PDB file of C-alpha atoms in Angstrom:
ATOM      1  CA  UNK A 909      -4.358  -9.652  18.780  1.00 82.00           C
ATOM      2  CA  UNK A 910      -4.971  -7.507  15.682  1.00 95.00           C
ATOM      3  CA  UNK A 911      -3.337  -4.286  15.607  1.00 98.00           C
ATOM      4  CA  UNK A 912      -4.416  -0.854  13.364  1.00 98.00           C
ATOM      5  CA  UNK A 913      -1.949   2.393  12.115  1.00 98.00           C
ATOM      6  CA  UNK A 914      -3.363   6.063  11.620  1.00 98.00           C
ATOM      7  CA  UNK A 915      -1.538   8.433   9.194  1.00 98.00           C
ATOM      8  CA  UNK A 916       0.245   9.667  12.228  1.00 98.00           C
ATOM      9  CA  UNK A 917       1.925   6.455  12.570  1.00 98.00           C
ATOM     10  CA  UNK A 918       2.269   5.373   8.994  1.00 98.00           C
ATOM     11  CA  UNK A 919       4.173   8.899   8.291  1.00 98.00           C
ATOM     12  CA  UNK A 920       6.823   7.483  11.234  1.00 98.00           C
ATOM     13  CA  UNK A 921       7.254   3.562   9.612  1.00 97.00           C
ATOM     14  CA  UNK A 922       7.371   5.166   6.032  1.00 97.00           C
ATOM     15  CA  UNK A 923       9.186   8.113   4.933  1.00 96.00           C
ATOM     16  CA  UNK A 924       6.581   8.802   1.852  1.00 97.00           C
ATOM     17  CA  UNK A 925       4.968  11.969   2.049  1.00 97.00           C
ATOM     18  CA  UNK A 926       2.340  13.962  -0.118  1.00 94.00           C
ATOM     19  CA  UNK A 927       2.182  13.267  -3.169  1.00 94.00           C
ATOM     20  CA  UNK A 928       3.300  10.256  -2.723  1.00 96.00           C
ATOM     21  CA  UNK A 929       1.793   8.769   0.721  1.00 98.00           C
ATOM     22  CA  UNK A 930      -0.776   6.751  -0.737  1.00 98.00           C
ATOM     23  CA  UNK A 931      -2.465   4.926   2.213  1.00 98.00           C
ATOM     24  CA  UNK A 932      -4.572   6.444   4.915  1.00 98.00           C
ATOM     25  CA  UNK A 933      -5.075   3.453   7.084  1.00 98.00           C
ATOM     26  CA  UNK A 934      -3.631   0.191   7.934  1.00 99.00           C
ATOM     27  CA  UNK A 935      -6.120  -1.871   9.784  1.00 98.00           C
ATOM     28  CA  UNK A 936      -6.501  -5.778  10.400  1.00 98.00           C
ATOM     29  CA  UNK A 937      -2.885  -6.022  10.871  1.00 98.00           C
ATOM     30  CA  UNK A 938      -2.320  -9.855  11.809  1.00 98.00           C
ATOM     31  CA  UNK A 939       1.712  -9.339  12.740  1.00 97.00           C
ATOM     32  CA  UNK A 940       3.247  -9.764   9.601  1.00 96.00           C
ATOM     33  CA  UNK A 941       0.874 -12.279   7.775  1.00 98.00           C
ATOM     34  CA  UNK A 942      -1.908  -9.864   6.462  1.00 98.00           C
ATOM     35  CA  UNK A 943      -3.308  -6.727   6.992  1.00 98.00           C
ATOM     36  CA  UNK A 944      -6.024  -4.406   5.235  1.00 98.00           C
ATOM     37  CA  UNK A 945      -4.933  -0.759   4.211  1.00 98.00           C
ATOM     38  CA  UNK A 946      -7.491   1.950   2.831  1.00 98.00           C
ATOM     39  CA  UNK A 947      -6.839   4.786   0.605  1.00 98.00           C
ATOM     40  CA  UNK A 948      -9.530   7.673   0.211  1.00 98.00           C
ATOM     41  CA  UNK A 949      -9.641   8.687  -3.133  1.00 98.00           C
ATOM     42  CA  UNK A 950      -9.883  12.230  -3.885  1.00 97.00           C
ATOM     43  CA  UNK A 951     -10.195  14.330  -6.914  1.00 96.00           C
ATOM     44  CA  UNK A 952      -7.548  16.480  -6.245  1.00 95.00           C
ATOM     45  CA  UNK A 953      -4.592  14.222  -6.357  1.00 96.00           C
ATOM     46  CA  UNK A 954      -2.075  15.457  -8.845  1.00 95.00           C
ATOM     47  CA  UNK A 955      -2.131  12.233 -10.839  1.00 95.00           C
ATOM     48  CA  UNK A 956      -5.880  13.056 -12.158  1.00 96.00           C
ATOM     49  CA  UNK A 957      -4.552  16.172 -13.603  1.00 94.00           C
ATOM     50  CA  UNK A 958      -3.473  14.367 -16.300  1.00 95.00           C
ATOM     51  CA  UNK A 959      -4.367  10.590 -16.376  1.00 95.00           C
ATOM     52  CA  UNK A 960      -6.829  11.760 -17.688  1.00 95.00           C
ATOM     53  CA  UNK A 961      -8.757  15.253 -18.228  1.00 92.00           C
ATOM     54  CA  UNK A 962     -12.104  15.280 -17.928  1.00 94.00           C
ATOM     55  CA  UNK A 963     -12.116  11.011 -16.884  1.00 96.00           C
ATOM     56  CA  UNK A 964     -10.139  10.925 -13.842  1.00 97.00           C
ATOM     57  CA  UNK A 965      -8.718   7.042 -13.478  1.00 98.00           C
ATOM     58  CA  UNK A 966      -5.945   6.036 -10.813  1.00 98.00           C
ATOM     59  CA  UNK A 967      -2.744   4.762 -12.432  1.00 98.00           C
ATOM     60  CA  UNK A 968      -2.311   1.045 -12.058  1.00 98.00           C
ATOM     61  CA  UNK A 969       1.238   1.878 -11.074  1.00 97.00           C
ATOM     62  CA  UNK A 970      -0.422   4.092  -8.411  1.00 98.00           C
ATOM     63  CA  UNK A 971      -2.841   1.247  -6.728  1.00 98.00           C
ATOM     64  CA  UNK A 972       0.267  -1.477  -6.807  1.00 98.00           C
ATOM     65  CA  UNK A 973       2.499   1.488  -5.071  1.00 98.00           C
ATOM     66  CA  UNK A 974      -0.621   1.865  -2.290  1.00 98.00           C
ATOM     67  CA  UNK A 975      -0.714  -2.244  -1.977  1.00 98.00           C
ATOM     68  CA  UNK A 976       3.306  -1.986  -1.386  1.00 98.00           C
ATOM     69  CA  UNK A 977       2.818   0.712   1.021  1.00 98.00           C
ATOM     70  CA  UNK A 978       0.230  -1.087   3.034  1.00 98.00           C
ATOM     71  CA  UNK A 979       2.537  -3.929   3.278  1.00 98.00           C
ATOM     72  CA  UNK A 980       5.323  -2.028   4.289  1.00 98.00           C
ATOM     73  CA  UNK A 981       3.380  -0.215   7.235  1.00 98.00           C
ATOM     74  CA  UNK A 982       2.357  -4.024   7.920  1.00 98.00           C
ATOM     75  CA  UNK A 983       5.707  -5.087   8.351  1.00 97.00           C
ATOM     76  CA  UNK A 984       7.031  -1.709  10.342  1.00 97.00           C
ATOM     77  CA  UNK A 985       3.920  -2.011  12.639  1.00 98.00           C
ATOM     78  CA  UNK A 986       4.663  -6.193  13.629  1.00 97.00           C
ATOM     79  CA  UNK A 987       8.443  -5.406  13.660  1.00 95.00           C
ATOM     80  CA  UNK A 988       8.237  -1.635  15.313  1.00 96.00           C
ATOM     81  CA  UNK A 989       9.919   0.220  13.068  1.00 96.00           C
ATOM     82  CA  UNK A 990       8.602   3.502  14.108  1.00 97.00           C
ATOM     83  CA  UNK A 991      10.745   6.510  13.903  1.00 97.00           C
ATOM     84  CA  UNK A 992      13.587   4.057  12.365  1.00 95.00           C
ATOM     85  CA  UNK A 993      14.427   5.023   9.256  1.00 92.00           C
ATOM     86  CA  UNK A 994      12.891   1.994   7.240  1.00 92.00           C
ATOM     87  CA  UNK A 995      13.512   1.534   3.903  1.00 94.00           C
ATOM     88  CA  UNK A 996      11.349  -0.321   1.257  1.00 94.00           C
ATOM     89  CA  UNK A 997      12.155  -0.779  -2.285  1.00 95.00           C
ATOM     90  CA  UNK A 998      10.577  -2.444  -5.167  1.00 96.00           C
ATOM     91  CA  UNK A 999      12.195  -6.073  -6.874  1.00 97.00           C
ATOM     92  CA  UNK A1000       9.586  -7.409  -8.581  1.00 98.00           C
ATOM     93  CA  UNK A1001       6.010  -7.146  -9.562  1.00 98.00           C
ATOM     94  CA  UNK A1002       4.401 -10.108 -10.927  1.00 98.00           C
ATOM     95  CA  UNK A1003       0.992 -10.825 -12.287  1.00 98.00           C
ATOM     96  CA  UNK A1004      -0.506  -7.997 -12.017  1.00 98.00           C
ATOM     97  CA  UNK A1005      -4.230  -7.488 -13.382  1.00 98.00           C
ATOM     98  CA  UNK A1006      -6.265  -4.788 -13.423  1.00 98.00           C
ATOM     99  CA  UNK A1007     -10.157  -5.175 -13.375  1.00 98.00           C
ATOM    100  CA  UNK A1008     -11.714  -2.035 -12.741  1.00 97.00           C
ATOM    101  CA  UNK A1009     -11.107   1.530 -12.490  1.00 98.00           C
ATOM    102  CA  UNK A1010     -10.789   3.424  -9.782  1.00 98.00           C
ATOM    103  CA  UNK A1011     -11.953   6.893  -9.557  1.00 98.00           C
ATOM    104  CA  UNK A1012     -12.429  10.150  -7.244  1.00 98.00           C
ATOM    105  CA  UNK A1013     -14.463   8.952  -4.291  1.00 98.00           C
ATOM    106  CA  UNK A1014     -13.817   5.400  -4.583  1.00 98.00           C
ATOM    107  CA  UNK A1015     -12.504   4.306  -1.061  1.00 98.00           C
ATOM    108  CA  UNK A1016      -9.544   1.670  -1.990  1.00 98.00           C
ATOM    109  CA  UNK A1017      -9.107  -1.402   0.283  1.00 98.00           C
ATOM    110  CA  UNK A1018      -5.854  -3.066   0.272  1.00 98.00           C
ATOM    111  CA  UNK A1019      -5.869  -6.848   1.230  1.00 99.00           C
ATOM    112  CA  UNK A1020      -2.185  -7.793   1.664  1.00 99.00           C
ATOM    113  CA  UNK A1021      -0.940 -11.134   2.633  1.00 98.00           C
ATOM    114  CA  UNK A1022       2.692 -12.317   2.930  1.00 98.00           C
ATOM    115  CA  UNK A1023       3.298 -15.128   1.119  1.00 98.00           C
ATOM    116  CA  UNK A1024       7.667 -15.365   2.125  1.00 97.00           C
ATOM    117  CA  UNK A1025       8.797 -12.731   4.936  1.00 94.00           C
ATOM    118  CA  UNK A1026      11.690 -12.589   7.301  1.00 85.00           C
ATOM    119  CA  UNK A1027      15.431 -11.637   6.473  1.00 89.00           C
ATOM    120  CA  UNK A1028      15.710  -8.602   3.492  1.00 94.00           C
ATOM    121  CA  UNK A1029      13.362 -10.206   0.859  1.00 97.00           C
ATOM    122  CA  UNK A1030       9.684 -10.097   1.507  1.00 98.00           C
ATOM    123  CA  UNK A1031       6.755 -11.284  -1.058  1.00 98.00           C
ATOM    124  CA  UNK A1032       3.195 -10.408  -0.853  1.00 98.00           C
ATOM    125  CA  UNK A1033      -0.368 -10.950  -2.408  1.00 98.00           C
ATOM    126  CA  UNK A1034      -2.511  -7.986  -2.798  1.00 98.00           C
ATOM    127  CA  UNK A1035      -5.903  -7.269  -3.831  1.00 98.00           C
ATOM    128  CA  UNK A1036      -6.981  -3.839  -4.139  1.00 98.00           C
ATOM    129  CA  UNK A1037     -10.889  -3.485  -3.928  1.00 98.00           C
ATOM    130  CA  UNK A1038     -13.503  -1.225  -4.002  1.00 98.00           C
ATOM    131  CA  UNK A1039     -17.093  -2.155  -2.544  1.00 98.00           C
ATOM    132  CA  UNK A1040     -15.964  -5.394  -2.605  1.00 98.00           C
ATOM    133  CA  UNK A1041     -15.403  -5.484  -6.011  1.00 98.00           C
ATOM    134  CA  UNK A1042     -11.624  -6.489  -7.338  1.00 98.00           C
ATOM    135  CA  UNK A1043     -10.084  -3.119  -8.960  1.00 98.00           C
ATOM    136  CA  UNK A1044      -6.117  -4.795  -9.006  1.00 98.00           C
ATOM    137  CA  UNK A1045      -4.736  -7.977  -7.960  1.00 98.00           C
ATOM    138  CA  UNK A1046      -0.764  -8.422  -8.257  1.00 98.00           C
ATOM    139  CA  UNK A1047       2.248 -10.517  -6.255  1.00 98.00           C
ATOM    140  CA  UNK A1048       5.322  -8.418  -5.642  1.00 98.00           C
ATOM    141  CA  UNK A1049       8.846  -8.409  -3.872  1.00 98.00           C
ATOM    142  CA  UNK A1050      10.278  -6.125  -2.020  1.00 97.00           C
ATOM    143  CA  UNK A1051      13.715  -5.416  -0.344  1.00 96.00           C
ATOM    144  CA  UNK A1052      13.408  -4.226   2.955  1.00 93.00           C
ATOM    145  CA  UNK A1053      16.194  -2.186   4.420  1.00 91.00           C
ATOM    146  CA  UNK A1054      15.814  -2.707   8.273  1.00 78.00           C
ATOM    147  CA  UNK A1055      17.551  -0.565  10.426  1.00 70.00           C
ATOM    148  CA  UNK A1056      20.898  -1.450  11.987  1.00 70.00           C
TER     149      UNK A1056
END
């Protein structure tokens, strides 16, 4: 059974808030195996003031962060971690490739699959796309600080 998380559930799972909450919705959650995150990119996000004036482009590191937040929500939904002070920390980002600019007005879709899960250390593969076109791809490892 697939599950989803709206912005209210996302905020109950991960501690990120504006201006660093980078996922609006997570859909197609298949346990802790895969999920699809959605980020509606808008011009009024603070990074566009300086990256770059007159030619706003979403920084690559924020795209990778959006994928990581999607992964954290997927795990949080699967493990019923809402309201449980769940924290996630990057340990590694590998093979990151950026293929397309992400600009205001784009709908960024993050497709996440778990390569290794369980326990404290998890590894994910993420693809971020706009309109089916690859914008970013990376593997990332995270430490999950699960509530006691």
